[in-house]
């Protein structure tokens, strides 16, 4: 248990569905991240939030929409996804300022059918 | 560039032996590096980190070595155990407006043989 909780753990959705992934941390961190992990690819950074402000959008398609309502919660809203979006989506958090490790959640295994 | 690369995608060692996992990075300005372990069905777990003003750092059964001259990082695991079987990632930690941006390598799958 890292202190970062993601729900759901598994999600199967159709290409016309709308769903949301949730991430929650109570570590007192003030930066949160979404990563995508596909087979045979390195972890890809998608979004970075620092003090609830988005500071990086790593060329992610608009069908992925992040939301950070407060420093403890992070969402990833999904709509009209493609099968190639099937992957493990990982949330992480850290202290703002750099130079400290990020803590990861267990991830949401997403399958788009 | 932003590449962080690994020399070998898989590594098998006998239980009890020492293992060494290597990593090359390309950004000479990087000042902080992390090793993560990822077991099947779990998220990456922090193992050890090192700052660029250090050459070596030791933890419990793990040692990270940093060679800034050749931009090379290694993770040494002593007396490997079955529970060490996992994928190991090195990550280069960069800053983006006060937060951090972890650039990960491909990962090395370590298998411990009984």
PDB file of C-alpha atoms in Angstrom:
ATOM      1  CA  UNK A   1       0.000   0.000   0.000  1.00  0.00           C
ATOM      2  CA  UNK A   2       1.628   3.206  -1.176  1.00  0.00           C
ATOM      3  CA  UNK A   3      -0.988   5.649   0.025  1.00  0.00           C
ATOM      4  CA  UNK A   4      -2.241   6.302  -3.502  1.00  0.00           C
ATOM      5  CA  UNK A   5      -5.544   4.614  -4.288  1.00  0.00           C
ATOM      6  CA  UNK A   6      -6.988   4.193  -7.743  1.00  0.00           C
ATOM      7  CA  UNK A   7     -10.487   3.082  -8.679  1.00  0.00           C
ATOM      8  CA  UNK A   8     -11.650   1.089 -10.421  1.00  0.00           C
ATOM      9  CA  UNK A   9      -8.888  -1.499 -10.702  1.00  0.00           C
ATOM     10  CA  UNK A  10     -10.335  -2.864 -13.917  1.00  0.00           C
ATOM     11  CA  UNK A  11     -12.581  -1.231 -16.493  1.00  0.00           C
ATOM     12  CA  UNK A  12     -14.013  -2.440 -19.769  1.00  0.00           C
ATOM     13  CA  UNK A  13     -15.734   0.163 -21.877  1.00  0.00           C
ATOM     14  CA  UNK A  14     -17.106   0.541 -25.355  1.00  0.00           C
ATOM     15  CA  UNK A  15     -15.848   3.162 -27.748  1.00  0.00           C
ATOM     16  CA  UNK A  16     -18.979   5.267 -27.289  1.00  0.00           C
ATOM     17  CA  UNK A  17     -18.972   5.138 -23.500  1.00  0.00           C
ATOM     18  CA  UNK A  18     -17.974   7.823 -21.032  1.00  0.00           C
ATOM     19  CA  UNK A  19     -16.186   6.765 -17.882  1.00  0.00           C
ATOM     20  CA  UNK A  20     -13.903   8.275 -15.261  1.00  0.00           C
ATOM     21  CA  UNK A  21     -10.859   7.018 -13.425  1.00  0.00           C
ATOM     22  CA  UNK A  22     -10.302   8.204  -9.889  1.00  0.00           C
ATOM     23  CA  UNK A  23      -7.136   8.671  -7.887  1.00  0.00           C
ATOM     24  CA  UNK A  24      -6.877   9.642  -4.243  1.00  0.00           C
ATOM     25  CA  UNK A  25      -3.900  10.302  -2.002  1.00  0.00           C
ATOM     26  CA  UNK A  26      -3.653  11.304   1.641  1.00  0.00           C
ATOM     27  CA  UNK A  27       0.113  11.641   1.810  1.00  0.00           C
ATOM     28  CA  UNK A  28       0.070  15.405   1.994  1.00  0.00           C
ATOM     29  CA  UNK A  29       1.440  15.652  -1.534  1.00  0.00           C
ATOM     30  CA  UNK A  30       0.718  18.644  -3.706  1.00  0.00           C
ATOM     31  CA  UNK A  31       1.551  17.335  -7.167  1.00  0.00           C
ATOM     32  CA  UNK A  32      -0.285  14.563  -9.006  1.00  0.00           C
ATOM     33  CA  UNK A  33       0.307  12.757 -12.282  1.00  0.00           C
ATOM     34  CA  UNK A  34      -1.326  10.459 -14.808  1.00  0.00           C
ATOM     35  CA  UNK A  35       0.822   7.907 -16.625  1.00  0.00           C
ATOM     36  CA  UNK A  36      -0.071   5.416 -19.320  1.00  0.00           C
ATOM     37  CA  UNK A  37       1.623   2.028 -19.428  1.00  0.00           C
ATOM     38  CA  UNK A  38       1.211  -0.012 -22.596  1.00  0.00           C
ATOM     39  CA  UNK A  39       2.773  -3.331 -23.416  1.00  0.00           C
ATOM     40  CA  UNK A  40       6.344  -3.044 -24.655  1.00  0.00           C
ATOM     41  CA  UNK A  41       6.466   0.713 -24.084  1.00  0.00           C
ATOM     42  CA  UNK A  42       7.975   2.804 -21.308  1.00  0.00           C
ATOM     43  CA  UNK A  43       5.648   4.540 -18.918  1.00  0.00           C
ATOM     44  CA  UNK A  44       4.347   7.627 -20.691  1.00  0.00           C
ATOM     45  CA  UNK A  45       3.591  10.780 -18.771  1.00  0.00           C
ATOM     46  CA  UNK A  46       0.183  12.170 -19.696  1.00  0.00           C
ATOM     47  CA  UNK A  47      -0.595  15.016 -17.305  1.00  0.00           C
ATOM     48  CA  UNK A  48       1.035  16.826 -14.405  1.00  0.00           C
ATOM     49  CA  UNK A  49      -0.814  18.862 -11.801  1.00  0.00           C
ATOM     50  CA  UNK A  50       1.045  21.075  -9.383  1.00  0.00           C
ATOM     51  CA  UNK A  51      -0.995  22.780  -6.659  1.00  0.00           C
ATOM     52  CA  UNK A  52      -4.132  21.741  -8.559  1.00  0.00           C
ATOM     53  CA  UNK A  53      -3.000  23.532 -11.697  1.00  0.00           C
ATOM     54  CA  UNK A  54      -2.228  21.587 -14.831  1.00  0.00           C
ATOM     55  CA  UNK A  55       1.376  22.278 -15.741  1.00  0.00           C
ATOM     56  CA  UNK A  56       1.950  19.680 -18.400  1.00  0.00           C
ATOM     57  CA  UNK A  57      -0.198  18.078 -21.060  1.00  0.00           C
ATOM     58  CA  UNK A  58       2.072  15.702 -22.882  1.00  0.00           C
ATOM     59  CA  UNK A  59       0.342  15.833 -26.285  1.00  0.00           C
ATOM     60  CA  UNK A  60      -2.511  13.712 -25.036  1.00  0.00           C
ATOM     61  CA  UNK A  61      -5.633  13.448 -27.256  1.00  0.00           C
ATOM     62  CA  UNK A  62      -8.659  15.410 -26.111  1.00  0.00           C
ATOM     63  CA  UNK A  63     -10.639  12.217 -25.522  1.00  0.00           C
ATOM     64  CA  UNK A  64      -8.682  12.118 -22.235  1.00  0.00           C
ATOM     65  CA  UNK A  65      -9.702  14.935 -19.911  1.00  0.00           C
ATOM     66  CA  UNK A  66      -8.066  15.305 -16.494  1.00  0.00           C
ATOM     67  CA  UNK A  67      -9.522  17.049 -13.496  1.00  0.00           C
ATOM     68  CA  UNK A  68      -7.888  17.948 -10.193  1.00  0.00           C
ATOM     69  CA  UNK A  69     -10.500  19.407  -7.819  1.00  0.00           C
ATOM     70  CA  UNK A  70      -8.127  19.491  -4.841  1.00  0.00           C
ATOM     71  CA  UNK A  71      -4.667  18.326  -3.894  1.00  0.00           C
ATOM     72  CA  UNK A  72      -5.905  14.910  -2.782  1.00  0.00           C
ATOM     73  CA  UNK A  73      -7.963  13.897  -5.791  1.00  0.00           C
ATOM     74  CA  UNK A  74      -7.306  13.443  -9.464  1.00  0.00           C
ATOM     75  CA  UNK A  75      -9.663  12.223 -12.157  1.00  0.00           C
ATOM     76  CA  UNK A  76      -9.245  11.131 -15.731  1.00  0.00           C
ATOM     77  CA  UNK A  77     -12.432  11.463 -17.749  1.00  0.00           C
ATOM     78  CA  UNK A  78     -12.637   9.196 -20.767  1.00  0.00           C
ATOM     79  CA  UNK A  79     -14.887   9.498 -23.801  1.00  0.00           C
ATOM     80  CA  UNK A  80     -14.966   8.009 -27.286  1.00  0.00           C
ATOM     81  CA  UNK A  81     -11.812   6.024 -26.712  1.00  0.00           C
ATOM     82  CA  UNK A  82     -10.146   3.782 -29.242  1.00  0.00           C
ATOM     83  CA  UNK A  83      -9.020   0.166 -28.774  1.00  0.00           C
ATOM     84  CA  UNK A  84      -5.395   1.341 -28.837  1.00  0.00           C
ATOM     85  CA  UNK A  85      -6.116   3.293 -25.662  1.00  0.00           C
ATOM     86  CA  UNK A  86      -6.318   0.003 -23.793  1.00  0.00           C
ATOM     87  CA  UNK A  87      -3.539   0.111 -21.212  1.00  0.00           C
ATOM     88  CA  UNK A  88      -2.721   0.369 -17.536  1.00  0.00           C
ATOM     89  CA  UNK A  89      -3.336   3.912 -16.316  1.00  0.00           C
ATOM     90  CA  UNK A  90      -1.250   4.866 -13.325  1.00  0.00           C
ATOM     91  CA  UNK A  91      -1.695   7.764 -10.973  1.00  0.00           C
ATOM     92  CA  UNK A  92       1.184   9.109  -8.917  1.00  0.00           C
ATOM     93  CA  UNK A  93       1.736  11.863  -6.392  1.00  0.00           C
ATOM     94  CA  UNK A  94       4.715  13.660  -4.937  1.00  0.00           C
ATOM     95  CA  UNK A  95       5.745  16.759  -3.099  1.00  0.00           C
ATOM     96  CA  UNK A  96       6.028  19.775  -5.298  1.00  0.00           C
ATOM     97  CA  UNK A  97       9.524  21.120  -5.681  1.00  0.00           C
ATOM     98  CA  UNK A  98      11.292  18.149  -7.146  1.00  0.00           C
ATOM     99  CA  UNK A  99      13.959  15.885  -5.855  1.00  0.00           C
ATOM    100  CA  UNK A 100      11.668  13.464  -4.093  1.00  0.00           C
ATOM    101  CA  UNK A 101      10.215  10.209  -5.232  1.00  0.00           C
ATOM    102  CA  UNK A 102       6.732   9.873  -6.670  1.00  0.00           C
ATOM    103  CA  UNK A 103       4.389   7.302  -5.175  1.00  0.00           C
ATOM    104  CA  UNK A 104       2.268   5.286  -7.576  1.00  0.00           C
ATOM    105  CA  UNK A 105      -1.144   3.739  -7.236  1.00  0.00           C
ATOM    106  CA  UNK A 106      -1.946   0.202  -8.333  1.00  0.00           C
ATOM    107  CA  UNK A 107      -3.327   1.402 -11.623  1.00  0.00           C
ATOM    108  CA  UNK A 108      -6.546   0.918 -13.565  1.00  0.00           C
ATOM    109  CA  UNK A 109      -6.424  -1.750 -16.244  1.00  0.00           C
ATOM    110  CA  UNK A 110      -8.539  -0.296 -19.061  1.00  0.00           C
ATOM    111  CA  UNK A 111      -9.838  -2.324 -21.976  1.00  0.00           C
ATOM    112  CA  UNK A 112     -11.632  -0.558 -24.809  1.00  0.00           C
ATOM    113  CA  UNK A 113     -13.831  -2.811 -26.912  1.00  0.00           C
TER     114      UNK A 113
ATOM    115  CA  UNK B   1      17.052  14.403 -25.604  1.00  0.00           C
ATOM    116  CA  UNK B   2      14.591  12.732 -23.322  1.00  0.00           C
ATOM    117  CA  UNK B   3      15.569   9.126 -23.703  1.00  0.00           C
ATOM    118  CA  UNK B   4      16.365   6.948 -20.767  1.00  0.00           C
ATOM    119  CA  UNK B   5      17.424   3.563 -21.994  1.00  0.00           C
ATOM    120  CA  UNK B   6      18.137   0.143 -20.593  1.00  0.00           C
ATOM    121  CA  UNK B   7      20.814  -2.202 -21.879  1.00  0.00           C
ATOM    122  CA  UNK B   8      18.961  -5.510 -21.422  1.00  0.00           C
ATOM    123  CA  UNK B   9      15.255  -6.204 -21.464  1.00  0.00           C
ATOM    124  CA  UNK B  10      15.560  -9.457 -19.441  1.00  0.00           C
ATOM    125  CA  UNK B  11      17.901 -10.807 -16.813  1.00  0.00           C
ATOM    126  CA  UNK B  12      17.891 -14.189 -15.098  1.00  0.00           C
ATOM    127  CA  UNK B  13      19.953 -14.929 -12.008  1.00  0.00           C
ATOM    128  CA  UNK B  14      20.163 -17.749  -9.509  1.00  0.00           C
ATOM    129  CA  UNK B  15      18.654 -17.234  -6.106  1.00  0.00           C
ATOM    130  CA  UNK B  16      21.307 -15.983  -3.763  1.00  0.00           C
ATOM    131  CA  UNK B  17      23.442 -14.449  -6.482  1.00  0.00           C
ATOM    132  CA  UNK B  18      23.919 -10.744  -6.987  1.00  0.00           C
ATOM    133  CA  UNK B  19      22.273  -8.994  -9.910  1.00  0.00           C
ATOM    134  CA  UNK B  20      23.142  -5.814 -11.753  1.00  0.00           C
ATOM    135  CA  UNK B  21      20.659  -3.880 -13.845  1.00  0.00           C
ATOM    136  CA  UNK B  22      21.988  -1.112 -16.050  1.00  0.00           C
ATOM    137  CA  UNK B  23      20.523   2.080 -17.413  1.00  0.00           C
ATOM    138  CA  UNK B  24      21.794   4.804 -19.718  1.00  0.00           C
ATOM    139  CA  UNK B  25      20.450   8.330 -19.817  1.00  0.00           C
ATOM    140  CA  UNK B  26      20.993  11.059 -22.339  1.00  0.00           C
ATOM    141  CA  UNK B  27      20.309  14.331 -20.531  1.00  0.00           C
ATOM    142  CA  UNK B  28      23.542  15.457 -18.881  1.00  0.00           C
ATOM    143  CA  UNK B  29      21.615  18.139 -16.996  1.00  0.00           C
ATOM    144  CA  UNK B  30      19.568  15.568 -15.068  1.00  0.00           C
ATOM    145  CA  UNK B  31      20.265  15.800 -11.370  1.00  0.00           C
ATOM    146  CA  UNK B  32      18.094  13.145  -9.794  1.00  0.00           C
ATOM    147  CA  UNK B  33      17.440   9.503 -10.617  1.00  0.00           C
ATOM    148  CA  UNK B  34      15.137   6.858  -9.218  1.00  0.00           C
ATOM    149  CA  UNK B  35      14.874   3.110  -9.475  1.00  0.00           C
ATOM    150  CA  UNK B  36      11.412   1.567  -9.347  1.00  0.00           C
ATOM    151  CA  UNK B  37      10.304  -2.042  -9.053  1.00  0.00           C
ATOM    152  CA  UNK B  38       7.047  -3.176 -10.594  1.00  0.00           C
ATOM    153  CA  UNK B  39       5.528  -6.522  -9.736  1.00  0.00           C
ATOM    154  CA  UNK B  40       2.791  -8.079 -11.794  1.00  0.00           C
ATOM    155  CA  UNK B  41      -0.540  -6.343 -11.276  1.00  0.00           C
ATOM    156  CA  UNK B  42       0.927  -3.555  -9.195  1.00  0.00           C
ATOM    157  CA  UNK B  43       2.120  -0.034  -9.705  1.00  0.00           C
ATOM    158  CA  UNK B  44       5.810   0.906  -9.658  1.00  0.00           C
ATOM    159  CA  UNK B  45       7.310   0.897  -6.189  1.00  0.00           C
ATOM    160  CA  UNK B  46      10.182   3.145  -5.158  1.00  0.00           C
ATOM    161  CA  UNK B  47      13.423   1.299  -4.423  1.00  0.00           C
ATOM    162  CA  UNK B  48      16.190   3.849  -4.166  1.00  0.00           C
ATOM    163  CA  UNK B  49      17.189   7.222  -5.523  1.00  0.00           C
ATOM    164  CA  UNK B  50      20.399   9.135  -6.096  1.00  0.00           C
ATOM    165  CA  UNK B  51      21.268  12.739  -6.753  1.00  0.00           C
ATOM    166  CA  UNK B  52      23.852  13.820  -9.263  1.00  0.00           C
ATOM    167  CA  UNK B  53      26.236  15.035  -6.568  1.00  0.00           C
ATOM    168  CA  UNK B  54      26.681  11.430  -5.453  1.00  0.00           C
ATOM    169  CA  UNK B  55      28.348   8.429  -7.104  1.00  0.00           C
ATOM    170  CA  UNK B  56      26.917   5.718  -4.937  1.00  0.00           C
ATOM    171  CA  UNK B  57      24.071   5.148  -2.546  1.00  0.00           C
ATOM    172  CA  UNK B  58      23.233   2.069  -0.564  1.00  0.00           C
ATOM    173  CA  UNK B  59      20.018   0.741   0.811  1.00  0.00           C
ATOM    174  CA  UNK B  60      18.953  -2.572   2.202  1.00  0.00           C
ATOM    175  CA  UNK B  61      20.452  -5.136  -0.226  1.00  0.00           C
ATOM    176  CA  UNK B  62      20.434  -2.544  -3.005  1.00  0.00           C
ATOM    177  CA  UNK B  63      23.089  -0.175  -4.256  1.00  0.00           C
ATOM    178  CA  UNK B  64      22.773   2.433  -6.967  1.00  0.00           C
ATOM    179  CA  UNK B  65      25.845   3.647  -8.820  1.00  0.00           C
ATOM    180  CA  UNK B  66      25.927   6.771 -10.925  1.00  0.00           C
ATOM    181  CA  UNK B  67      28.586   7.501 -13.524  1.00  0.00           C
ATOM    182  CA  UNK B  68      27.959  10.975 -14.832  1.00  0.00           C
ATOM    183  CA  UNK B  69      30.900  10.857 -17.219  1.00  0.00           C
ATOM    184  CA  UNK B  70      29.261   8.195 -19.347  1.00  0.00           C
ATOM    185  CA  UNK B  71      25.691   8.941 -18.229  1.00  0.00           C
ATOM    186  CA  UNK B  72      25.183   5.502 -16.793  1.00  0.00           C
ATOM    187  CA  UNK B  73      23.204   4.261 -13.832  1.00  0.00           C
ATOM    188  CA  UNK B  74      23.136   0.803 -12.314  1.00  0.00           C
ATOM    189  CA  UNK B  75      21.156  -1.023  -9.663  1.00  0.00           C
ATOM    190  CA  UNK B  76      22.842  -3.805  -7.760  1.00  0.00           C
ATOM    191  CA  UNK B  77      20.747  -6.256  -5.783  1.00  0.00           C
ATOM    192  CA  UNK B  78      22.643  -8.442  -3.363  1.00  0.00           C
ATOM    193  CA  UNK B  79      21.693 -12.014  -2.475  1.00  0.00           C
ATOM    194  CA  UNK B  80      18.631 -12.072  -4.687  1.00  0.00           C
ATOM    195  CA  UNK B  81      15.446 -13.636  -3.418  1.00  0.00           C
ATOM    196  CA  UNK B  82      12.367 -14.946  -5.254  1.00  0.00           C
ATOM    197  CA  UNK B  83      10.530 -11.793  -4.233  1.00  0.00           C
ATOM    198  CA  UNK B  84      12.971  -9.747  -6.267  1.00  0.00           C
ATOM    199  CA  UNK B  85      11.446 -11.060  -9.483  1.00  0.00           C
ATOM    200  CA  UNK B  86       9.866  -8.041 -11.146  1.00  0.00           C
ATOM    201  CA  UNK B  87      10.401  -5.407 -13.802  1.00  0.00           C
ATOM    202  CA  UNK B  88      12.855  -2.714 -12.802  1.00  0.00           C
ATOM    203  CA  UNK B  89      12.713   0.783 -14.216  1.00  0.00           C
ATOM    204  CA  UNK B  90      15.165   3.607 -13.971  1.00  0.00           C
ATOM    205  CA  UNK B  91      13.679   7.057 -14.154  1.00  0.00           C
ATOM    206  CA  UNK B  92      15.182  10.445 -14.750  1.00  0.00           C
ATOM    207  CA  UNK B  93      13.481  13.087 -12.681  1.00  0.00           C
ATOM    208  CA  UNK B  94      13.012  16.501 -14.250  1.00  0.00           C
ATOM    209  CA  UNK B  95      11.145  19.489 -13.013  1.00  0.00           C
ATOM    210  CA  UNK B  96       8.187  21.122 -14.678  1.00  0.00           C
ATOM    211  CA  UNK B  97       6.876  24.272 -12.997  1.00  0.00           C
ATOM    212  CA  UNK B  98       7.640  23.052  -9.528  1.00  0.00           C
ATOM    213  CA  UNK B  99       6.385  19.530 -10.049  1.00  0.00           C
ATOM    214  CA  UNK B 100       8.329  16.592 -11.378  1.00  0.00           C
ATOM    215  CA  UNK B 101       8.439  14.790 -14.660  1.00  0.00           C
ATOM    216  CA  UNK B 102       9.662  11.213 -14.509  1.00  0.00           C
ATOM    217  CA  UNK B 103      11.108   9.953 -17.785  1.00  0.00           C
ATOM    218  CA  UNK B 104      11.197   6.172 -17.623  1.00  0.00           C
ATOM    219  CA  UNK B 105      13.300   3.619 -19.394  1.00  0.00           C
ATOM    220  CA  UNK B 106      11.877   0.527 -21.073  1.00  0.00           C
ATOM    221  CA  UNK B 107      12.368  -1.656 -18.011  1.00  0.00           C
ATOM    222  CA  UNK B 108      14.336  -4.848 -17.300  1.00  0.00           C
ATOM    223  CA  UNK B 109      12.533  -8.008 -16.297  1.00  0.00           C
ATOM    224  CA  UNK B 110      14.472  -9.761 -13.556  1.00  0.00           C
ATOM    225  CA  UNK B 111      13.781 -13.437 -13.017  1.00  0.00           C
ATOM    226  CA  UNK B 112      15.171 -15.270 -10.010  1.00  0.00           C
ATOM    227  CA  UNK B 113      15.761 -18.966 -10.624  1.00  0.00           C
ATOM    228  CA  UNK B 114      15.553 -21.344  -7.643  1.00  0.00           C
TER     229      UNK B 114
END
